[in-house]
JSON list of C-alpha atoms in Angstrom, two decimals:
[
{"chain": "A", "resi": 38, "resn": "MET", "atom": "CA", "xyz": [156.62, -164.27, -32.84]},
{"chain": "A", "resi": 39, "resn": "LEU", "atom": "CA", "xyz": [156.41, -161.88, -35.25]},
{"chain": "A", "resi": 40, "resn": "THR", "atom": "CA", "xyz": [153.33, -160.84, -36.96]},
{"chain": "A", "resi": 41, "resn": "ILE", "atom": "CA", "xyz": [153.45, -159.14, -40.06]},
{"chain": "A", "resi": 42, "resn": "LEU", "atom": "CA", "xyz": [149.68, -158.09, -40.90]},
{"chain": "A", "resi": 43, "resn": "GLY", "atom": "CA", "xyz": [149.08, -156.73, -44.40]},
{"chain": "A", "resi": 44, "resn": "ARG", "atom": "CA", "xyz": [148.76, -158.14, -48.43]},
{"chain": "A", "resi": 45, "resn": "GLU", "atom": "CA", "xyz": [152.14, -160.13, -49.76]},
{"chain": "A", "resi": 46, "resn": "SER", "atom": "CA", "xyz": [151.55, -158.04, -52.96]},
{"chain": "A", "resi": 47, "resn": "SER", "atom": "CA", "xyz": [152.24, -154.17, -50.71]},
{"chain": "A", "resi": 48, "resn": "ILE", "atom": "CA", "xyz": [156.54, -153.26, -51.12]},
{"chain": "A", "resi": 49, "resn": "ASN", "atom": "CA", "xyz": [156.06, -151.58, -47.67]},
{"chain": "A", "resi": 50, "resn": "VAL", "atom": "CA", "xyz": [154.96, -155.09, -46.70]},
{"chain": "A", "resi": 51, "resn": "ARG", "atom": "CA", "xyz": [157.84, -156.87, -48.51]},
{"chain": "A", "resi": 52, "resn": "LYS", "atom": "CA", "xyz": [160.07, -154.77, -47.59]},
{"chain": "A", "resi": 53, "resn": "VAL", "atom": "CA", "xyz": [159.29, -155.81, -44.08]},
{"chain": "A", "resi": 54, "resn": "MET", "atom": "CA", "xyz": [158.98, -159.67, -45.01]},
{"chain": "A", "resi": 55, "resn": "TRP", "atom": "CA", "xyz": [162.64, -159.23, -46.60]},
{"chain": "A", "resi": 56, "resn": "THR", "atom": "CA", "xyz": [164.38, -157.76, -43.70]},
{"chain": "A", "resi": 57, "resn": "CYS", "atom": "CA", "xyz": [162.80, -160.53, -41.74]},
{"chain": "A", "resi": 58, "resn": "ALA", "atom": "CA", "xyz": [164.35, -163.11, -44.39]},
{"chain": "A", "resi": 59, "resn": "GLU", "atom": "CA", "xyz": [167.70, -161.04, -44.02]},
{"chain": "A", "resi": 60, "resn": "LEU", "atom": "CA", "xyz": [167.96, -161.11, -40.36]},
{"chain": "A", "resi": 61, "resn": "ASN", "atom": "CA", "xyz": [166.24, -164.57, -40.23]},
{"chain": "A", "resi": 62, "resn": "LEU", "atom": "CA", "xyz": [163.06, -164.00, -38.07]},
{"chain": "A", "resi": 63, "resn": "GLU", "atom": "CA", "xyz": [160.81, -166.11, -38.01]},
{"chain": "A", "resi": 64, "resn": "PHE", "atom": "CA", "xyz": [157.19, -164.60, -38.72]},
{"chain": "A", "resi": 65, "resn": "GLU", "atom": "CA", "xyz": [153.58, -164.85, -39.43]},
{"chain": "A", "resi": 66, "resn": "ARG", "atom": "CA", "xyz": [151.83, -162.47, -42.24]},
{"chain": "A", "resi": 67, "resn": "GLN", "atom": "CA", "xyz": [148.52, -162.05, -41.78]},
{"chain": "A", "resi": 68, "resn": "ASP", "atom": "CA", "xyz": [145.99, -160.45, -45.43]},
{"chain": "A", "resi": 69, "resn": "TRP", "atom": "CA", "xyz": [144.80, -157.04, -44.48]},
{"chain": "A", "resi": 70, "resn": "CYS", "atom": "CA", "xyz": [143.98, -154.42, -47.02]},
{"chain": "A", "resi": 71, "resn": "ILE", "atom": "CA", "xyz": [142.42, -154.15, -50.37]},
{"chain": "A", "resi": 72, "resn": "GLY", "atom": "CA", "xyz": [140.89, -157.61, -51.01]},
{"chain": "A", "resi": 73, "resn": "PHE", "atom": "CA", "xyz": [141.40, -159.27, -47.70]},
{"chain": "A", "resi": 74, "resn": "LYS", "atom": "CA", "xyz": [140.25, -158.17, -44.07]},
{"chain": "A", "resi": 75, "resn": "ASP", "atom": "CA", "xyz": [139.41, -154.38, -44.14]},
{"chain": "A", "resi": 76, "resn": "VAL", "atom": "CA", "xyz": [141.84, -152.13, -42.57]},
{"chain": "A", "resi": 77, "resn": "ASN", "atom": "CA", "xyz": [139.02, -149.29, -41.92]},
{"chain": "A", "resi": 78, "resn": "THR", "atom": "CA", "xyz": [137.71, -151.48, -38.88]},
{"chain": "A", "resi": 79, "resn": "ASP", "atom": "CA", "xyz": [138.00, -150.63, -35.29]},
{"chain": "A", "resi": 80, "resn": "GLU", "atom": "CA", "xyz": [139.88, -153.72, -34.49]},
{"chain": "A", "resi": 81, "resn": "PHE", "atom": "CA", "xyz": [142.85, -152.30, -37.61]},
{"chain": "A", "resi": 82, "resn": "ARG", "atom": "CA", "xyz": [142.27, -148.92, -36.59]},
{"chain": "A", "resi": 83, "resn": "ALA", "atom": "CA", "xyz": [142.87, -149.89, -32.44]},
{"chain": "A", "resi": 84, "resn": "LEU", "atom": "CA", "xyz": [146.55, -151.17, -34.11]},
{"chain": "A", "resi": 85, "resn": "ASN", "atom": "CA", "xyz": [147.03, -148.20, -36.92]},
{"chain": "A", "resi": 86, "resn": "THR", "atom": "CA", "xyz": [144.97, -145.02, -36.59]},
{"chain": "A", "resi": 87, "resn": "LYS", "atom": "CA", "xyz": [145.98, -144.26, -40.21]},
{"chain": "A", "resi": 88, "resn": "ALA", "atom": "CA", "xyz": [144.28, -147.46, -41.34]},
{"chain": "A", "resi": 89, "resn": "LYS", "atom": "CA", "xyz": [147.67, -148.44, -43.16]},
{"chain": "A", "resi": 90, "resn": "ILE", "atom": "CA", "xyz": [149.82, -151.12, -43.96]},
{"chain": "A", "resi": 91, "resn": "PRO", "atom": "CA", "xyz": [151.95, -152.99, -42.52]},
{"chain": "A", "resi": 92, "resn": "VAL", "atom": "CA", "xyz": [151.99, -153.10, -38.93]},
{"chain": "A", "resi": 93, "resn": "LEU", "atom": "CA", "xyz": [153.83, -155.62, -37.05]},
{"chain": "A", "resi": 94, "resn": "LEU", "atom": "CA", "xyz": [153.30, -156.75, -33.69]},
{"chain": "A", "resi": 95, "resn": "GLU", "atom": "CA", "xyz": [155.02, -158.60, -31.32]},
{"chain": "A", "resi": 96, "resn": "GLY", "atom": "CA", "xyz": [153.87, -159.73, -27.91]},
{"chain": "A", "resi": 97, "resn": "GLU", "atom": "CA", "xyz": [152.43, -156.39, -26.46]},
{"chain": "A", "resi": 98, "resn": "ARG", "atom": "CA", "xyz": [154.56, -153.90, -29.15]},
{"chain": "A", "resi": 99, "resn": "VAL", "atom": "CA", "xyz": [152.49, -152.49, -31.97]},
{"chain": "A", "resi": 100, "resn": "LEU", "atom": "CA", "xyz": [154.41, -150.99, -34.34]},
{"chain": "A", "resi": 101, "resn": "CYS", "atom": "CA", "xyz": [153.28, -149.42, -37.69]},
{"chain": "A", "resi": 102, "resn": "GLU", "atom": "CA", "xyz": [155.00, -147.32, -40.71]},
{"chain": "A", "resi": 103, "resn": "SER", "atom": "CA", "xyz": [157.41, -149.82, -42.62]},
{"chain": "A", "resi": 104, "resn": "HIS", "atom": "CA", "xyz": [160.65, -148.02, -42.46]},
{"chain": "A", "resi": 105, "resn": "THR", "atom": "CA", "xyz": [160.14, -147.72, -38.67]},
{"chain": "A", "resi": 106, "resn": "ILE", "atom": "CA", "xyz": [159.63, -151.77, -38.08]},
{"chain": "A", "resi": 107, "resn": "VAL", "atom": "CA", "xyz": [162.90, -152.47, -40.81]},
{"chain": "A", "resi": 108, "resn": "ARG", "atom": "CA", "xyz": [164.99, -149.94, -38.81]},
{"chain": "A", "resi": 109, "resn": "TYR", "atom": "CA", "xyz": [163.75, -151.84, -35.21]},
{"chain": "A", "resi": 110, "resn": "LEU", "atom": "CA", "xyz": [164.39, -155.15, -36.68]},
{"chain": "A", "resi": 111, "resn": "ALA", "atom": "CA", "xyz": [167.34, -154.21, -37.39]},
{"chain": "A", "resi": 112, "resn": "ASN", "atom": "CA", "xyz": [168.35, -151.66, -34.14]},
{"chain": "A", "resi": 113, "resn": "ARG", "atom": "CA", "xyz": [166.69, -155.32, -32.12]},
{"chain": "A", "resi": 114, "resn": "GLN", "atom": "CA", "xyz": [169.37, -157.13, -33.77]},
{"chain": "A", "resi": 115, "resn": "ALA", "atom": "CA", "xyz": [172.60, -155.92, -31.93]},
{"chain": "A", "resi": 116, "resn": "GLN", "atom": "CA", "xyz": [174.57, -154.49, -34.68]},
{"chain": "A", "resi": 117, "resn": "THR", "atom": "CA", "xyz": [174.24, -156.22, -37.67]},
{"chain": "A", "resi": 118, "resn": "ALA", "atom": "CA", "xyz": [174.91, -155.42, -41.44]},
{"chain": "A", "resi": 119, "resn": "MET", "atom": "CA", "xyz": [172.33, -153.74, -41.13]},
{"chain": "A", "resi": 120, "resn": "ASP", "atom": "CA", "xyz": [172.54, -151.76, -38.50]},
{"chain": "A", "resi": 121, "resn": "PRO", "atom": "CA", "xyz": [176.27, -150.93, -38.11]},
{"chain": "A", "resi": 122, "resn": "GLN", "atom": "CA", "xyz": [177.48, -148.05, -35.90]},
{"chain": "A", "resi": 123, "resn": "ASP", "atom": "CA", "xyz": [178.93, -146.27, -38.38]},
{"chain": "A", "resi": 124, "resn": "ALA", "atom": "CA", "xyz": [177.33, -143.37, -39.66]},
{"chain": "A", "resi": 125, "resn": "SER", "atom": "CA", "xyz": [178.42, -143.69, -43.28]},
{"chain": "A", "resi": 126, "resn": "LYS", "atom": "CA", "xyz": [177.28, -147.05, -43.44]},
{"chain": "A", "resi": 127, "resn": "ARG", "atom": "CA", "xyz": [174.58, -146.37, -41.43]},
{"chain": "A", "resi": 128, "resn": "ALA", "atom": "CA", "xyz": [173.34, -143.58, -44.14]},
{"chain": "A", "resi": 129, "resn": "ASN", "atom": "CA", "xyz": [173.95, -146.53, -47.03]},
{"chain": "A", "resi": 130, "resn": "GLY", "atom": "CA", "xyz": [171.34, -148.53, -45.64]},
{"chain": "A", "resi": 131, "resn": "ASP", "atom": "CA", "xyz": [168.79, -145.63, -45.26]},
{"chain": "A", "resi": 132, "resn": "GLN", "atom": "CA", "xyz": [168.88, -145.07, -48.74]},
{"chain": "A", "resi": 133, "resn": "TRP", "atom": "CA", "xyz": [167.94, -148.36, -49.48]},
{"chain": "A", "resi": 134, "resn": "VAL", "atom": "CA", "xyz": [164.68, -148.44, -46.83]},
{"chain": "A", "resi": 135, "resn": "ASP", "atom": "CA", "xyz": [163.60, -145.02, -48.07]},
{"chain": "A", "resi": 136, "resn": "TRP", "atom": "CA", "xyz": [163.77, -145.90, -51.44]}
]
């Protein structure tokens, strides 16, 4: 099961949630950051030393940075429309991820 740490109002958390929806991936989300669980704790910094959201948990795997998470999720789904082999098509998708 995928777990996304971060508040839903964060655009970076929404990118990850949107990617999960596009790929039909089930996930749970936990509220972390302003107004919720504090990211400036040893507990959270053990997951992300930068104390930023989102963080993706998948078993023992811990990933941070929304663009990295989006690319990881696309790559783990073998050659989806979000992860084409054609470099030009991939660059078109990357533009949206990096926007």
